[in-house]
Coordinates of C-alpha atoms in Angstrom, one line a residue:
M1 CA 97.1 90.5 46.6
Q2 CA 98.5 92.6 49.5
T3 CA 102.2 93.0 50.2
Y4 CA 102.9 93.5 53.9
R5 CA 105.8 95.7 54.9
N6 CA 108.4 96.0 57.6
T7 CA 108.4 98.9 60.0
V8 CA 111.7 100.8 60.0
D9 CA 112.2 104.1 61.8
G10 CA 108.5 104.6 62.1
N11 CA 107.8 104.1 58.4
L12 CA 106.6 101.2 56.3
A13 CA 109.6 100.1 54.2
E14 CA 109.4 99.3 50.5
P15 CA 110.5 95.6 50.4
A16 CA 113.7 94.6 48.7
S17 CA 111.9 91.4 47.5
R18 CA 108.9 89.4 48.6
Y19 CA 107.5 85.9 49.0
E20 CA 104.1 84.4 49.2
I21 CA 102.5 83.2 52.5
F22 CA 99.8 80.4 52.4
N23 CA 97.1 79.3 54.9
P24 CA 98.2 75.9 56.3
A25 CA 94.6 74.8 56.6
N26 CA 93.7 75.2 52.9
G27 CA 96.7 76.4 50.9
Q28 CA 95.1 79.7 50.0
S29 CA 97.4 82.7 49.5
L30 CA 97.4 85.3 52.3
G31 CA 99.5 87.8 50.5
Y32 CA 103.2 88.6 50.2
A33 CA 105.7 89.1 53.0
P34 CA 108.7 91.3 52.6
E35 CA 112.2 89.8 52.5
S36 CA 114.9 92.0 53.9
D37 CA 118.4 92.3 52.7
E38 CA 121.6 93.3 54.6
Q39 CA 121.0 97.0 53.9
E40 CA 117.6 96.9 55.5
V41 CA 119.0 95.2 58.6
D42 CA 121.6 98.0 58.8
R43 CA 118.9 100.6 58.4
A44 CA 116.7 99.0 61.1
V45 CA 119.6 98.7 63.6
H46 CA 120.8 102.2 62.8
A47 CA 117.3 103.6 63.4
A48 CA 117.0 101.7 66.7
L49 CA 120.5 103.0 67.8
L50 CA 119.6 106.6 67.1
A51 CA 116.3 106.4 68.9
Q52 CA 117.6 104.6 71.9
K53 CA 119.3 107.5 73.7
T54 CA 116.2 109.7 73.5
W55 CA 113.9 106.8 74.4
A56 CA 116.0 106.0 77.5
K57 CA 115.8 109.6 78.7
R58 CA 112.0 109.4 78.9
S59 CA 110.9 109.1 82.4
D60 CA 109.8 105.7 83.8
G61 CA 106.3 107.0 84.1
E62 CA 106.2 108.1 80.4
R63 CA 107.4 104.7 79.2
R64 CA 104.8 103.0 81.5
D65 CA 102.0 105.1 80.0
I66 CA 103.1 104.4 76.5
T67 CA 103.2 100.7 77.2
L68 CA 99.7 100.9 78.5
K69 CA 98.6 102.6 75.3
I70 CA 100.1 99.6 73.4
A71 CA 98.1 97.3 75.6
Q72 CA 94.9 99.2 74.6
I73 CA 95.9 99.1 70.9
L74 CA 96.3 95.3 71.2
E75 CA 92.9 95.0 72.9
D76 CA 91.2 97.2 70.3
N77 CA 92.6 95.2 67.4
S78 CA 92.5 91.7 68.9
G79 CA 89.7 90.5 66.6
Y80 CA 91.5 91.5 63.5
L81 CA 94.9 90.1 64.6
A82 CA 93.3 86.9 65.9
E83 CA 91.7 86.1 62.5
L84 CA 94.9 86.9 60.7
L85 CA 96.8 84.7 63.1
T86 CA 94.5 81.8 62.6
R87 CA 94.8 82.0 58.8
E88 CA 98.6 82.3 58.9
Q89 CA 99.6 80.1 61.8
G90 CA 96.7 77.6 61.8
K91 CA 95.6 77.6 65.5
P92 CA 91.8 77.9 65.9
L93 CA 90.1 81.1 66.9
S94 CA 88.3 79.2 69.7
G95 CA 89.5 77.6 72.8
P96 CA 93.2 78.0 73.6
G97 CA 93.8 79.4 70.2
S98 CA 94.2 82.8 68.5
R99 CA 91.8 84.8 70.7
F100 CA 93.6 83.2 73.7
E101 CA 96.9 84.3 72.3
M102 CA 95.7 87.9 71.8
Q103 CA 94.5 87.9 75.5
A104 CA 98.0 86.9 76.4
C105 CA 99.5 89.7 74.4
V106 CA 97.4 92.2 76.3
G107 CA 98.2 90.7 79.7
W108 CA 102.0 90.4 79.0
T109 CA 101.9 94.1 78.0
Q110 CA 100.0 95.3 81.0
V111 CA 102.0 93.5 83.6
P112 CA 105.5 94.9 82.6
A113 CA 103.9 98.3 82.5
S114 CA 102.9 97.9 86.1
L115 CA 106.3 96.9 87.3
E116 CA 109.2 99.1 88.4
L117 CA 112.9 98.6 89.1
P118 CA 113.8 101.5 91.4
P119 CA 117.4 102.1 92.6
E120 CA 118.3 99.8 95.4
T121 CA 120.6 100.7 98.3
V122 CA 123.0 97.8 98.5
Y123 CA 125.4 99.1 101.1
E124 CA 125.6 102.1 103.5
D125 CA 127.6 103.0 106.5
D126 CA 129.0 106.2 108.0
E127 CA 131.5 106.7 105.2
R128 CA 129.7 105.6 102.0
K129 CA 126.5 104.8 100.3
D130 CA 126.2 102.5 97.3
T131 CA 123.1 102.2 95.2
L132 CA 122.4 99.8 92.3
H133 CA 120.6 101.2 89.3
R134 CA 119.1 99.3 86.4
V135 CA 119.8 101.0 83.0
P136 CA 119.0 100.0 79.5
L137 CA 121.4 97.8 77.4
G138 CA 120.8 99.5 74.1
V139 CA 119.4 97.8 70.9
V140 CA 117.8 94.5 71.4
A141 CA 117.7 91.9 68.6
A142 CA 114.6 89.8 69.1
V143 CA 114.0 86.6 67.0
A144 CA 110.6 85.1 67.4
P145 CA 109.2 81.6 66.4
W146 CA 106.2 80.5 64.4
N147 CA 104.2 78.6 67.0
W148 CA 103.0 81.5 69.2
P149 CA 104.3 84.3 66.9
L150 CA 102.5 87.3 68.4
M151 CA 102.6 86.3 72.1
I152 CA 106.3 85.5 72.1
A153 CA 107.1 88.6 70.1
I154 CA 105.3 90.6 72.8
W155 CA 107.4 88.8 75.5
Q156 CA 110.5 90.1 73.8
I157 CA 109.4 93.6 72.8
I158 CA 107.5 94.9 75.8
P159 CA 110.1 94.3 78.6
A160 CA 112.8 95.7 76.4
I161 CA 111.1 99.0 75.5
R162 CA 109.6 99.3 79.0
M163 CA 113.2 99.5 80.4
G164 CA 114.4 102.0 77.8
N165 CA 115.9 99.8 75.1
T166 CA 114.9 99.8 71.4
V167 CA 114.1 96.7 69.4
V168 CA 114.7 95.1 66.0
L169 CA 112.4 92.1 65.7
K170 CA 112.7 89.3 63.2
P171 CA 109.6 87.2 63.1
S172 CA 109.7 83.6 61.7
E173 CA 109.7 83.4 58.0
Y174 CA 106.8 81.0 58.3
T175 CA 104.5 83.5 60.1
P176 CA 105.6 87.1 59.4
I177 CA 102.3 88.7 58.4
A178 CA 100.4 88.9 61.6
T179 CA 103.5 90.0 63.4
L180 CA 104.2 92.8 60.9
E181 CA 100.6 94.0 61.2
M182 CA 100.8 93.9 65.0
V183 CA 104.0 96.0 65.0
R184 CA 102.5 98.4 62.5
L185 CA 99.6 99.0 64.8
I186 CA 101.5 99.3 68.1
S187 CA 104.2 101.5 66.5
E188 CA 101.5 104.3 66.4
A189 CA 102.1 104.7 70.1
L190 CA 105.9 104.8 69.9
P191 CA 108.5 107.3 68.7
P192 CA 110.1 106.4 65.3
G193 CA 112.9 103.8 65.6
V194 CA 111.9 102.4 69.0
L195 CA 110.5 99.3 67.4
N196 CA 111.6 98.0 64.0
T197 CA 111.2 94.8 62.0
V198 CA 113.2 92.8 59.5
T199 CA 112.0 89.7 57.8
G200 CA 113.5 86.6 56.1
D201 CA 115.1 83.3 56.8
G202 CA 118.0 82.4 59.0
N203 CA 120.5 84.4 57.0
I204 CA 118.7 87.6 57.9
G205 CA 118.5 86.4 61.5
S206 CA 122.3 85.8 61.5
K207 CA 123.0 89.3 60.1
L208 CA 120.9 90.8 62.8
T209 CA 122.4 88.8 65.7
H210 CA 126.0 89.4 64.4
H211 CA 125.4 93.1 64.0
P212 CA 128.0 95.1 66.0
D213 CA 125.5 97.6 67.3
I214 CA 123.3 94.9 69.0
S215 CA 123.5 95.0 72.8
K216 CA 121.2 92.1 73.7
I217 CA 119.8 89.0 71.9
M218 CA 116.5 87.4 72.7
F219 CA 115.7 84.1 70.9
T220 CA 113.0 81.5 71.1
G221 CA 113.5 78.5 68.7
S222 CA 115.5 75.4 68.1
E223 CA 118.5 74.3 69.9
A224 CA 120.6 74.2 66.7
T225 CA 119.8 77.8 65.9
G226 CA 120.4 78.8 69.5
R227 CA 123.9 77.4 69.3
H228 CA 124.6 79.5 66.2
I229 CA 123.3 82.6 68.1
V230 CA 125.7 81.9 71.0
K231 CA 128.5 81.9 68.5
A232 CA 127.2 85.1 66.9
S233 CA 127.2 86.9 70.3
A234 CA 131.0 86.6 70.3
S235 CA 131.1 89.3 67.7
N236 CA 129.3 91.9 69.7
L237 CA 129.5 90.4 73.3
A238 CA 125.7 90.8 73.5
P239 CA 124.1 89.0 76.5
I240 CA 121.5 86.4 75.4
T241 CA 118.2 85.1 76.6
L242 CA 117.6 81.7 75.0
E243 CA 114.5 79.6 75.1
L244 CA 115.2 76.5 73.1
G245 CA 112.2 74.4 73.6
G246 CA 112.0 71.1 75.4
N247 CA 111.0 67.5 75.4
D248 CA 108.9 68.0 78.5
A249 CA 108.2 64.9 80.6
A250 CA 105.0 64.4 82.7
I251 CA 104.8 61.8 85.4
V252 CA 101.5 60.5 86.7
L253 CA 102.1 59.3 90.3
P254 CA 100.8 55.8 91.2
G255 CA 97.2 55.6 92.2
T256 CA 96.1 59.0 90.9
D257 CA 92.5 59.5 89.9
I258 CA 93.0 59.5 86.2
K259 CA 89.5 60.7 85.3
R260 CA 90.0 63.8 87.4
I261 CA 93.2 64.8 85.6
A262 CA 92.5 63.5 82.1
N263 CA 91.2 66.8 80.5
D264 CA 94.2 68.8 81.9
L265 CA 96.6 66.1 80.7
F266 CA 95.1 66.2 77.2
W267 CA 95.4 69.9 76.8
G268 CA 98.8 69.8 78.5
A269 CA 99.9 67.7 75.5
F270 CA 97.8 68.9 72.6
L271 CA 97.7 72.7 73.2
N272 CA 98.3 74.4 69.8
M273 CA 98.4 70.9 68.2
G274 CA 101.4 70.1 70.4
Q275 CA 103.3 73.0 68.8
T276 CA 104.2 74.5 72.2
C277 CA 107.7 74.5 73.7
A278 CA 106.4 73.8 77.2
C279 CA 103.8 71.1 76.6
I280 CA 103.8 67.4 77.5
K281 CA 106.0 65.5 75.0
R282 CA 106.5 62.4 77.0
L283 CA 104.0 60.9 79.5
Y284 CA 105.1 58.4 82.1
V285 CA 102.4 56.3 83.7
Q286 CA 102.7 53.6 86.3
E287 CA 101.9 50.2 84.7
D288 CA 98.8 49.7 86.8
D289 CA 97.3 53.0 85.6
Y290 CA 98.3 52.7 81.9
E291 CA 95.1 51.3 80.6
A292 CA 93.0 53.9 82.4
V293 CA 95.2 56.7 81.0
M294 CA 94.9 55.4 77.5
S295 CA 91.1 55.0 77.9
E296 CA 90.4 58.4 79.3
L297 CA 92.7 60.3 76.8
S298 CA 91.1 58.3 74.0
A299 CA 87.7 59.3 75.0
I300 CA 88.6 63.0 75.0
A301 CA 90.5 62.8 71.7
S302 CA 87.6 61.1 70.0
Q303 CA 85.4 64.1 70.7
M304 CA 87.7 66.7 69.1
K305 CA 86.9 68.2 65.8
I306 CA 89.8 68.7 63.5
G307 CA 89.7 71.4 60.8
D308 CA 90.1 74.9 59.7
G309 CA 90.4 77.1 62.8
M310 CA 88.1 79.8 61.3
D311 CA 85.3 77.3 62.2
E312 CA 84.2 78.3 65.7
S313 CA 83.5 74.6 66.5
V314 CA 87.1 73.5 65.8
L315 CA 89.6 73.2 68.6
I316 CA 92.3 71.3 66.8
G317 CA 93.8 72.9 63.6
P318 CA 96.6 72.0 61.2
L319 CA 100.3 72.0 61.8
Q320 CA 101.8 75.2 60.7
N321 CA 104.2 74.1 57.9
K322 CA 105.1 71.2 55.7
M323 CA 108.5 70.7 57.4
Q324 CA 106.8 70.1 60.8
F325 CA 104.0 68.1 59.2
E326 CA 106.5 65.7 57.6
K327 CA 108.6 65.4 60.8
V328 CA 105.7 64.4 63.0
R329 CA 104.3 62.0 60.4
N330 CA 107.7 60.3 60.1
L331 CA 108.0 59.9 63.8
V332 CA 104.6 58.3 64.1
S333 CA 105.4 56.0 61.1
D334 CA 108.6 55.0 62.8
A335 CA 106.7 54.1 66.0
R336 CA 104.1 52.1 64.0
S337 CA 106.9 50.2 62.2
A338 CA 108.4 49.4 65.6
G339 CA 105.2 47.7 66.7
C340 CA 103.9 50.4 69.0
D341 CA 100.2 50.8 69.8
V342 CA 99.3 53.8 67.6
R343 CA 95.8 55.1 68.1
E344 CA 94.6 57.9 65.9
F345 CA 91.5 60.1 66.4
G346 CA 89.6 62.6 64.4
E347 CA 88.4 63.0 60.8
V348 CA 91.3 64.7 59.0
P349 CA 90.5 67.1 56.1
E350 CA 92.1 66.0 52.8
Q351 CA 93.7 69.4 52.2
G352 CA 96.1 71.2 54.5
Y353 CA 98.7 70.1 57.0
F354 CA 96.4 68.1 59.2
L355 CA 97.3 65.1 61.3
P356 CA 95.0 63.1 63.6
I357 CA 95.3 63.3 67.4
T358 CA 97.6 60.4 68.1
L359 CA 98.3 58.4 71.2
V360 CA 101.2 56.0 71.1
G361 CA 101.5 53.2 73.6
N362 CA 103.8 50.3 74.1
I363 CA 106.7 52.6 73.5
M364 CA 109.9 52.9 75.4
D365 CA 112.8 55.3 76.1
G366 CA 115.3 55.2 73.2
Q367 CA 112.6 55.2 70.5
R368 CA 112.6 58.3 68.2
L369 CA 109.1 59.5 69.2
V370 CA 110.3 59.6 72.9
D371 CA 113.8 60.9 72.4
E372 CA 113.1 63.5 69.7
E373 CA 110.9 66.5 70.4
Q374 CA 107.9 65.9 68.1
F375 CA 106.3 69.3 68.3
G376 CA 103.0 68.0 67.1
P377 CA 99.8 66.1 68.0
A378 CA 101.4 62.7 68.8
L379 CA 101.9 61.7 72.4
P380 CA 104.1 58.8 73.5
I381 CA 102.8 57.1 76.7
I382 CA 105.5 55.1 78.5
R383 CA 104.9 52.6 81.3
Y384 CA 107.0 52.6 84.4
R385 CA 107.1 50.1 87.3
E386 CA 109.0 52.0 90.0
L387 CA 108.7 55.8 90.6
D388 CA 112.5 56.1 90.6
D389 CA 112.6 54.7 87.1
A390 CA 110.2 57.4 85.9
F391 CA 112.4 60.2 87.3
E392 CA 115.5 58.7 85.8
S393 CA 113.7 58.5 82.4
A394 CA 112.3 62.0 82.7
N395 CA 115.8 63.4 83.4
R396 CA 117.8 61.4 80.9
L397 CA 117.5 63.8 78.0
D398 CA 119.3 67.1 77.5
A399 CA 116.0 69.0 77.4
G400 CA 115.0 70.8 80.6
L401 CA 112.4 73.4 79.9
G402 CA 109.3 72.2 81.8
A403 CA 108.1 69.0 83.5
S404 CA 105.0 68.1 85.6
L405 CA 103.8 65.8 88.3
W406 CA 100.2 64.6 88.5
T407 CA 98.8 63.4 91.8
D408 CA 95.8 63.4 94.2
R409 CA 98.2 64.7 96.9
P410 CA 99.8 67.9 95.5
E411 CA 100.8 69.2 99.0
E412 CA 103.2 66.2 99.3
T413 CA 105.1 66.7 96.0
I414 CA 107.6 69.5 96.7
E415 CA 110.4 67.2 97.4
L416 CA 109.6 65.1 94.3
A417 CA 109.3 68.2 92.1
T418 CA 112.9 69.2 93.0
R419 CA 114.1 65.9 91.5
L420 CA 113.0 66.9 88.0
E421 CA 115.7 68.7 86.0
A422 CA 113.6 71.5 84.4
G423 CA 113.2 75.3 84.6
T424 CA 109.6 74.9 85.8
V425 CA 108.0 71.9 87.4
W426 CA 104.2 72.1 87.5
V427 CA 101.9 70.0 89.7
N428 CA 98.5 69.0 88.2
Q429 CA 99.0 71.3 85.3
H430 CA 101.5 71.8 82.5
G431 CA 102.6 74.9 80.7
A432 CA 100.7 77.2 83.1
I433 CA 102.9 80.3 82.6
H434 CA 102.1 83.7 84.2
P435 CA 103.5 87.1 83.4
M436 CA 104.7 87.6 87.0
V437 CA 106.5 84.3 87.3
P438 CA 110.0 83.8 85.9
F439 CA 110.2 81.3 83.0
G440 CA 113.3 79.8 81.4
G441 CA 115.0 76.5 80.7
N442 CA 117.7 74.3 82.2
K443 CA 120.3 72.2 80.3
A444 CA 120.0 72.4 76.5
S445 CA 116.6 74.2 76.8
G446 CA 118.4 77.5 77.1
Y447 CA 119.4 80.0 79.8
G448 CA 118.1 83.3 81.1
V449 CA 114.6 84.0 82.2
E450 CA 111.6 86.0 81.0
F451 CA 108.6 87.5 82.8
G452 CA 108.1 89.5 86.0
I453 CA 110.8 91.4 87.8
D454 CA 113.5 89.0 86.7
G455 CA 112.5 89.4 83.1
L456 CA 112.9 93.2 83.4
K457 CA 116.3 92.7 84.9
A458 CA 117.3 90.5 82.0
V459 CA 116.9 93.5 79.6
T460 CA 119.0 95.9 81.7
Q461 CA 122.5 96.2 83.0
S462 CA 123.5 97.2 86.5
R463 CA 125.2 100.4 87.3
V464 CA 126.5 101.0 90.9
I465 CA 126.8 104.6 92.1
S466 CA 129.1 104.8 95.1
I467 CA 129.2 108.0 97.1
K468 CA 131.7 109.0 99.8
K469 CA 130.0 110.9 102.5

């Protein structure tokens, strides 16, 4: 059985120890992942620190060209990585699954390569000229999650190295293998030390984020871990970009044509089996439209095949790990015990972390499935009478990553959209991110943004050069 390895200073490191990774669809072993120790964290950070000065001296054009080479490597190896991702993470190859994730990896590499942050004249008169330059921060500690492990790792890696930083990446301990293979492949285009990995649980993540030579922390994951990272940053004063997930609300405005929006509503909620930070976790529907929404979503759900994502006909796979499987199952059980209308769809395989597609009606604010981010294929559908009540409900929780409005009159929704307390408010879509559009959370869903020009700025620091004429 293969043992995968970390990339440290351009070489594949011999693991201090290892642990086994299993396919969430069938329990089969995928091989062994390395488990780093404190010494390997030190070696990785030291390698990144030594490489950073030289990497930063490369011209902007050189770093752009190398980034484009990385995009080509991702494209050339997308089939291999997609299959490995499906076996490890569980998402299907087809539909909005592993091949889709690999397409996103390519796109989110090409776009930062195309962007520039040239010096900006911020003030000039007869006596002086002041220009603002964007320079690298140094070594970036990137901590990636298990739900979109390759795509989100690329979101962290590519802007950082594009702007002259070096990176030490820690993938989730649940999904390290595909990420380690991706880093091994793209490191062929990079000088040694520019991109390094360490692996393990939260203790290794903590050693990385506390490290005194870290100059920036990028983290996507839970709010609880995010709070620990904020405390860790006090030891090195590293600025942080935090994306801490959300309990996204969607509001269907009264009188909307439900049949027209039903398919987009469904995938807005059940993309990646609901294991997506910015997907619909709470659906608010005017009481007169409630039955139509339940009927249309039920019709779509009943057509979905649940199973091993290596089957090309499957669009709904397993949950990634036992912890998440048990959490979602318990939340649905709690709703059922409370007398909610629990409707389950799909024939679920006996083996693996599979759950049926679940719609839960007759549920209210305050119940666990509404108030706790489920991160799985169970959608609470909540009636409202007055639109103001729906906005109050949508904003009542601390989460504020995304939200959406659904309507037949999208041109009339700008004022309504500003009432939703979220980093992004979509209209007639949900989770529709784009590599040119800044993305980040409000409230307890984190701070800082990724993507586009603002995302590049987030991995740099400003330097003003003021010249007396």
